[in-house]
CSV table of C-alpha atoms in Angstrom, one decimal:
chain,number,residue,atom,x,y,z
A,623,UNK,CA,23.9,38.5,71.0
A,624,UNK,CA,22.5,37.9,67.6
A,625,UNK,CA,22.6,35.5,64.7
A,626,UNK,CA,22.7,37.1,60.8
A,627,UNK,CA,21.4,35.5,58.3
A,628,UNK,CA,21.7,36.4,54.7
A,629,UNK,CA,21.5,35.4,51.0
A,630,UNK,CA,21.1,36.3,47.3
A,631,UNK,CA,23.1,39.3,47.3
A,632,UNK,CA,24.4,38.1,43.9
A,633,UNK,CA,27.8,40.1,44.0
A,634,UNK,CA,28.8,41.6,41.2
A,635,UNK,CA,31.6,43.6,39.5
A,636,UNK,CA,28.2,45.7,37.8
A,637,UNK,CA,26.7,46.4,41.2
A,638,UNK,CA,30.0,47.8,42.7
A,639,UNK,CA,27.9,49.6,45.5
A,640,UNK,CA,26.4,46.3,46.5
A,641,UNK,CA,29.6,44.6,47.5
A,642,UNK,CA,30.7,47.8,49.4
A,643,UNK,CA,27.8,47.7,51.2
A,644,UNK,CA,27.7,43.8,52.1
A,645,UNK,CA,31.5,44.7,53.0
A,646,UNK,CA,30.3,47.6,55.2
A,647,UNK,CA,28.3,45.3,57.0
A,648,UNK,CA,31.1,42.6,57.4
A,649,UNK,CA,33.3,45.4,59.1
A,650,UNK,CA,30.6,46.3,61.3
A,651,UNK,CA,27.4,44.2,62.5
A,652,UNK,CA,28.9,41.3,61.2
A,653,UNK,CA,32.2,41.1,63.9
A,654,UNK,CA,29.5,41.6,66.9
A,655,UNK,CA,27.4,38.4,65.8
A,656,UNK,CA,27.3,34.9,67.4
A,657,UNK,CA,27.4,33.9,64.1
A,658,UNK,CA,27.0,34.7,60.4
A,659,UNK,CA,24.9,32.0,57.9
A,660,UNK,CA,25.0,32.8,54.1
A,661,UNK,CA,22.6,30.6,52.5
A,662,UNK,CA,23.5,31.0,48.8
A,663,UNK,CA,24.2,33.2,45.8
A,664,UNK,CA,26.8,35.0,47.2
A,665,UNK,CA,27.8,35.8,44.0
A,666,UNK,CA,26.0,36.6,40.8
A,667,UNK,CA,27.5,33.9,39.3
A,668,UNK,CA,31.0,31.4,40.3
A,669,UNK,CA,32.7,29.0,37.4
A,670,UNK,CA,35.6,28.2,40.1
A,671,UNK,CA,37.8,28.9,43.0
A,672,UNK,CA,40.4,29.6,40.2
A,673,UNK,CA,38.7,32.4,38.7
A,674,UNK,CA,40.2,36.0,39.1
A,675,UNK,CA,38.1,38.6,40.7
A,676,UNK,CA,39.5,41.6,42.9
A,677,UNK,CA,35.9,41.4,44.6
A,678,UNK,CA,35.9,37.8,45.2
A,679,UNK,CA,39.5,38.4,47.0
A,680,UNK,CA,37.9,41.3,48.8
A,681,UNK,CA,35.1,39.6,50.2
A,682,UNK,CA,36.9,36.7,51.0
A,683,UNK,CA,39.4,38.8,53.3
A,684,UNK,CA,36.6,40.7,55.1
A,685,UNK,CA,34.8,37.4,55.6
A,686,UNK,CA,38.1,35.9,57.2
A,687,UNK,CA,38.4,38.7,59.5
A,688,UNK,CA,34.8,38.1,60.5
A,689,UNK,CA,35.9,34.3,61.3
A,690,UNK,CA,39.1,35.6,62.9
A,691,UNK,CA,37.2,37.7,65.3
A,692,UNK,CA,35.2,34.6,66.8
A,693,UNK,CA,32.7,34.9,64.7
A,694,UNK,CA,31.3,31.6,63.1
A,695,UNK,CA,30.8,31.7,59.5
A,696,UNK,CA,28.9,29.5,57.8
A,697,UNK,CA,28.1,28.9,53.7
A,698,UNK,CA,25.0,26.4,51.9
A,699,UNK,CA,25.5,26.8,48.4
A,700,UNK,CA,22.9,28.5,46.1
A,701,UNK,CA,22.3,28.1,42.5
A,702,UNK,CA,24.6,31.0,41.3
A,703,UNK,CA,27.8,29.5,42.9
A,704,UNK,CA,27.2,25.9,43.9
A,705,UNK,CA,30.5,25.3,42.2
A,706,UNK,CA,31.8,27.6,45.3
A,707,UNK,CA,34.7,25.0,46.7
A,708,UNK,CA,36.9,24.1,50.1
A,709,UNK,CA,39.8,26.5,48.4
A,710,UNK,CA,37.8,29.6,48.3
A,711,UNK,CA,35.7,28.9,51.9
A,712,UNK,CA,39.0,28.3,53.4
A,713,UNK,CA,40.4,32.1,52.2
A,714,UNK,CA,37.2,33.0,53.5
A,715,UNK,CA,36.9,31.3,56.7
A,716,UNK,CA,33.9,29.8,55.4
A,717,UNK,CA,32.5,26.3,56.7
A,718,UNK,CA,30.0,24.9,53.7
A,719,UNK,CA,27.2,23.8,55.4
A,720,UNK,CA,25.3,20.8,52.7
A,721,UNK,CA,21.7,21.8,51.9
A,722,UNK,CA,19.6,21.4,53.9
A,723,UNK,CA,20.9,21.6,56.9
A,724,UNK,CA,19.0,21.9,60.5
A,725,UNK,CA,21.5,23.6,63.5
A,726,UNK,CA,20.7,24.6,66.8
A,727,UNK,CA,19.2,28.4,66.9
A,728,UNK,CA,19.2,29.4,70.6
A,729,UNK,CA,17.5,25.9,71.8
A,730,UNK,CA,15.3,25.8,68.5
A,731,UNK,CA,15.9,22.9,65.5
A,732,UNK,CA,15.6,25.6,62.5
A,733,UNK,CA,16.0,24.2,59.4
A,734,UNK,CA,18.1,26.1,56.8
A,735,UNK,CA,18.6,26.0,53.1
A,736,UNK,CA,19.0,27.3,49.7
A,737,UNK,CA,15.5,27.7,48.9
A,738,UNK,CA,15.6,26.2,44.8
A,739,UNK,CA,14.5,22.6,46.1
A,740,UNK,CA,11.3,23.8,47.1
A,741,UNK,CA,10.7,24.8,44.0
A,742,UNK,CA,9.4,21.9,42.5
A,743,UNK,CA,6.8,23.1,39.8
A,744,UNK,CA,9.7,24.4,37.8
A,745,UNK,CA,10.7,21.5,36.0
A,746,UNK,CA,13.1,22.4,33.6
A,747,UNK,CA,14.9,23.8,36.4
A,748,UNK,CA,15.1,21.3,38.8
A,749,UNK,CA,16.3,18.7,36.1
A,750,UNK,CA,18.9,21.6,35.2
A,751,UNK,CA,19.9,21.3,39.4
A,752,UNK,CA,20.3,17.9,39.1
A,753,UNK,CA,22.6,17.8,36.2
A,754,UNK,CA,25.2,20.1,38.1
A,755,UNK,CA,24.7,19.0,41.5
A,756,UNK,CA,26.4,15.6,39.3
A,757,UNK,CA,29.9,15.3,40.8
A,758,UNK,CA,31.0,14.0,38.0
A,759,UNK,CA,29.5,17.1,35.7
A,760,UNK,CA,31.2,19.2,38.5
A,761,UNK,CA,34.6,17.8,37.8
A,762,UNK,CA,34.5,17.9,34.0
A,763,UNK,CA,33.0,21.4,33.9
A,764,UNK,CA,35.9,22.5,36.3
A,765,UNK,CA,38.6,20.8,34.2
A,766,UNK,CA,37.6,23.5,31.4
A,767,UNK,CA,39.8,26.3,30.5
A,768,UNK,CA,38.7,28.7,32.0
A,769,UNK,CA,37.7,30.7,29.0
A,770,UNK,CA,35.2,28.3,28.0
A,771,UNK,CA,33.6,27.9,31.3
A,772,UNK,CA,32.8,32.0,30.9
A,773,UNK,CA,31.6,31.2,27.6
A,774,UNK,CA,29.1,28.1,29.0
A,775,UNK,CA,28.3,30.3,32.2
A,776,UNK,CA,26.9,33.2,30.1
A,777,UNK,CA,25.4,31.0,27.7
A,778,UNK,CA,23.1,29.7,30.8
A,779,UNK,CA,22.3,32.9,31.9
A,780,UNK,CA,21.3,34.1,28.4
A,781,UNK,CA,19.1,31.0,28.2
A,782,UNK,CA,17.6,30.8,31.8
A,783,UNK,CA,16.8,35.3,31.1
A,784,UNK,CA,15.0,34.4,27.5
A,785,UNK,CA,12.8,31.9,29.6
A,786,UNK,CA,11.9,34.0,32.2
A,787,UNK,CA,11.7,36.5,29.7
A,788,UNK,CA,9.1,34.0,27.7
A,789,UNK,CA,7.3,33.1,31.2
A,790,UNK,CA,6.9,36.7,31.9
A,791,UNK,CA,4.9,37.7,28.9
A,792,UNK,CA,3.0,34.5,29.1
A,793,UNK,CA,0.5,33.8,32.3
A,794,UNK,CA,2.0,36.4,35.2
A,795,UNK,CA,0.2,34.1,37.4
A,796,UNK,CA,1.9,30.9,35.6
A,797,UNK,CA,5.1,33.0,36.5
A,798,UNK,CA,4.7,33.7,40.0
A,799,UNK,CA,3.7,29.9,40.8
A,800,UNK,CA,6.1,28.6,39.3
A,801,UNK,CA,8.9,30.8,40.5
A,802,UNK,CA,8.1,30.3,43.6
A,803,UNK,CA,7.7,27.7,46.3
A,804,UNK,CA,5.5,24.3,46.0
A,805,UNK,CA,3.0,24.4,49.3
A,806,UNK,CA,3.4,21.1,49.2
A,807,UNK,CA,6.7,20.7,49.0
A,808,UNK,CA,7.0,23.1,51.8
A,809,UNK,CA,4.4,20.9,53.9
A,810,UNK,CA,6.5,17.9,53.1
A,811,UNK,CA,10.1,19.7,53.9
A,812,UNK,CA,8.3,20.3,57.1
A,813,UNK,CA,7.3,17.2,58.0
A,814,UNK,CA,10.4,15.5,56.9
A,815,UNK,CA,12.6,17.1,59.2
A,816,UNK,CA,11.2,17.8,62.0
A,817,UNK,CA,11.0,21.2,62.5
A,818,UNK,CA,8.9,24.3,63.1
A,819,UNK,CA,10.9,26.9,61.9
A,820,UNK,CA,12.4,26.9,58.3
A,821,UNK,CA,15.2,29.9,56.7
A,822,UNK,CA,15.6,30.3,52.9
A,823,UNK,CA,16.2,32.7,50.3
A,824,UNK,CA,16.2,32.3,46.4
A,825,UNK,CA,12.3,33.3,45.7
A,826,UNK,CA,13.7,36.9,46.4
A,827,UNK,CA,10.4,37.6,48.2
A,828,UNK,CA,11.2,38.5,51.6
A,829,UNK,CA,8.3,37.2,54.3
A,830,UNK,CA,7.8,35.7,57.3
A,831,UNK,CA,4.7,33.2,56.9
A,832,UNK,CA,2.9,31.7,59.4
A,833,UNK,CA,1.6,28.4,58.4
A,834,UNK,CA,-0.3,24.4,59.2
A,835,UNK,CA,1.7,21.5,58.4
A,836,UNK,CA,1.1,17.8,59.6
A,837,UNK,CA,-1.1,19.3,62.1
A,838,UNK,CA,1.0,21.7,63.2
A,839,UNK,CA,1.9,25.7,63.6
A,840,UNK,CA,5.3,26.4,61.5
A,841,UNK,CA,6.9,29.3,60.4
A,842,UNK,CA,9.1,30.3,57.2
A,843,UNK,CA,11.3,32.8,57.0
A,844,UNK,CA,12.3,34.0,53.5
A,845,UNK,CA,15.1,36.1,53.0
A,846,UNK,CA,15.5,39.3,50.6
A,847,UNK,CA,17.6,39.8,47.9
A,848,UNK,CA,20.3,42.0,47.7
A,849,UNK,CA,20.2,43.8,44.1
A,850,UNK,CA,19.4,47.1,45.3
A,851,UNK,CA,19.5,46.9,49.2
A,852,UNK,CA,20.2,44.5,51.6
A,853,UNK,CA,17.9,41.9,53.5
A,854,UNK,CA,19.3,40.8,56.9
A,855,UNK,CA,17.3,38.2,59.1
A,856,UNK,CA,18.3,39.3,62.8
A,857,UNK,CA,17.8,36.1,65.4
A,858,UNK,CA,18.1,36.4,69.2
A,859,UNK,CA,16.8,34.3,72.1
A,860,UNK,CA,13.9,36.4,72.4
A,861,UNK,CA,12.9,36.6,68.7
A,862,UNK,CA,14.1,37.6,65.4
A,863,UNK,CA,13.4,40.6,62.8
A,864,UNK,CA,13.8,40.6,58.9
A,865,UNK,CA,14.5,44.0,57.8
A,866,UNK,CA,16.4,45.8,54.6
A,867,UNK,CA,19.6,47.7,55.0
């Protein structure tokens, strides 16, 4: 048997050919599974469980016939939709897993999250995290109509484009550093928890690295994107493979 893990597939009613793909996989791979983990941007973006969107209600069922087969499916929220709530995780059989989290992988503590907390040399970013991770934010931003939290979702996604945009045409190497994981904070994630093994996604830069920290061998598994093809992680009790669809 084998454990899925995927994230960042950013669904989207512009990449119609992505969800049909991500719900191929739900119809097939997916049911066979000892378990399906999600960790984050399942959806391009998410203002609310109240929102209307056909593909939304489509992925939701396929996910709930995934659970309703036996099939365990779990959900840590990513930076797109971390306003993803109970209402919409219940239609989707979803359990919403905080971040981080460490489970049990076939006898192994692996530690699983987002990914956007390790990336700590972005700033502007992380102080943008911890003013919508604010329950209280949460709750006010919610209580919106919804037509203005459209308006504030796209006005965040115009700004945060123009600064990559900026960062881009800047220092490439600036870019890439800061877009991606801190070493140190990846040393010190380590350490904290416990572990050996870690699972993320965000960066979009599919790897498996092999690594020292504390003094000790550790591996982290980044997952791909899903913009223009999917990135499964497959685990069994004899090892795992990251591959593309």
């Amino acid at each position: 048997m084998t454990t899925l893990f995927i994230s960042d597939l950013h669904l989207d009613a512009s990449r119609p050919a992505i969800t049909d793909l991500f719900l191929a996989f739900l119809r097939s791979e997916a049911l066979e599974a000892d378990a399906l983990y999600i960790l984050g941007d399942l959806f391009e973006a998410w203002i609310g469980d109240d929102t209307p969107s056909p593909a939304a209600d489509a992925v939701a069922a396929a996910l709930k016939e995934v659970s309703d087969a036996g099939v365990p499916v779990y959900f840590i929220r990513g930076n797109r939709d971390f306003l993803l709530g109970e209402q919409y995780a219940a239609r989707a059989g979803m359990r919403i897993l905080p971040d981080p989290s460490v489970i049990d992988l076939y006898g192994t503590p692996v530690l699983l999250q987002h990914g956007d907390l390790l990336c700590t040399d972005d700033l502007p970013y992380q102080q943008f995290r911890a003013q919508t991770r604010d329950p209280a934010f949460q709750a006010q931003f919610l209580a919106q109509p919804l037509a203005a939290r459209i308006a504030f979702a796209q006005k965040a996604r115009d700004a945060s484009q123009s600064r990559q945009s900026e960062m881009k045409q800047g220092d490439r190497a600036q870019f890439e550093t800061v877009t991606d994981v801190a070493p140190a904070e990846v040393d010190a994630t380590f350490i904290r928890f416990g572990v050996d093994t870690m699972i993320h996604g965000h960066t979009h830069r599919p790897a498996v690295h092999s690594l020292m920290a504390g003094g000790q061998a550790r591996t982290r598994i980044v997952l791909g994107d899903w913009y223009e093809q999917g990135s499964v992680l497959r685990v069994t009790s004899d090892g795992m493979s990251l591959q593309a669809l």
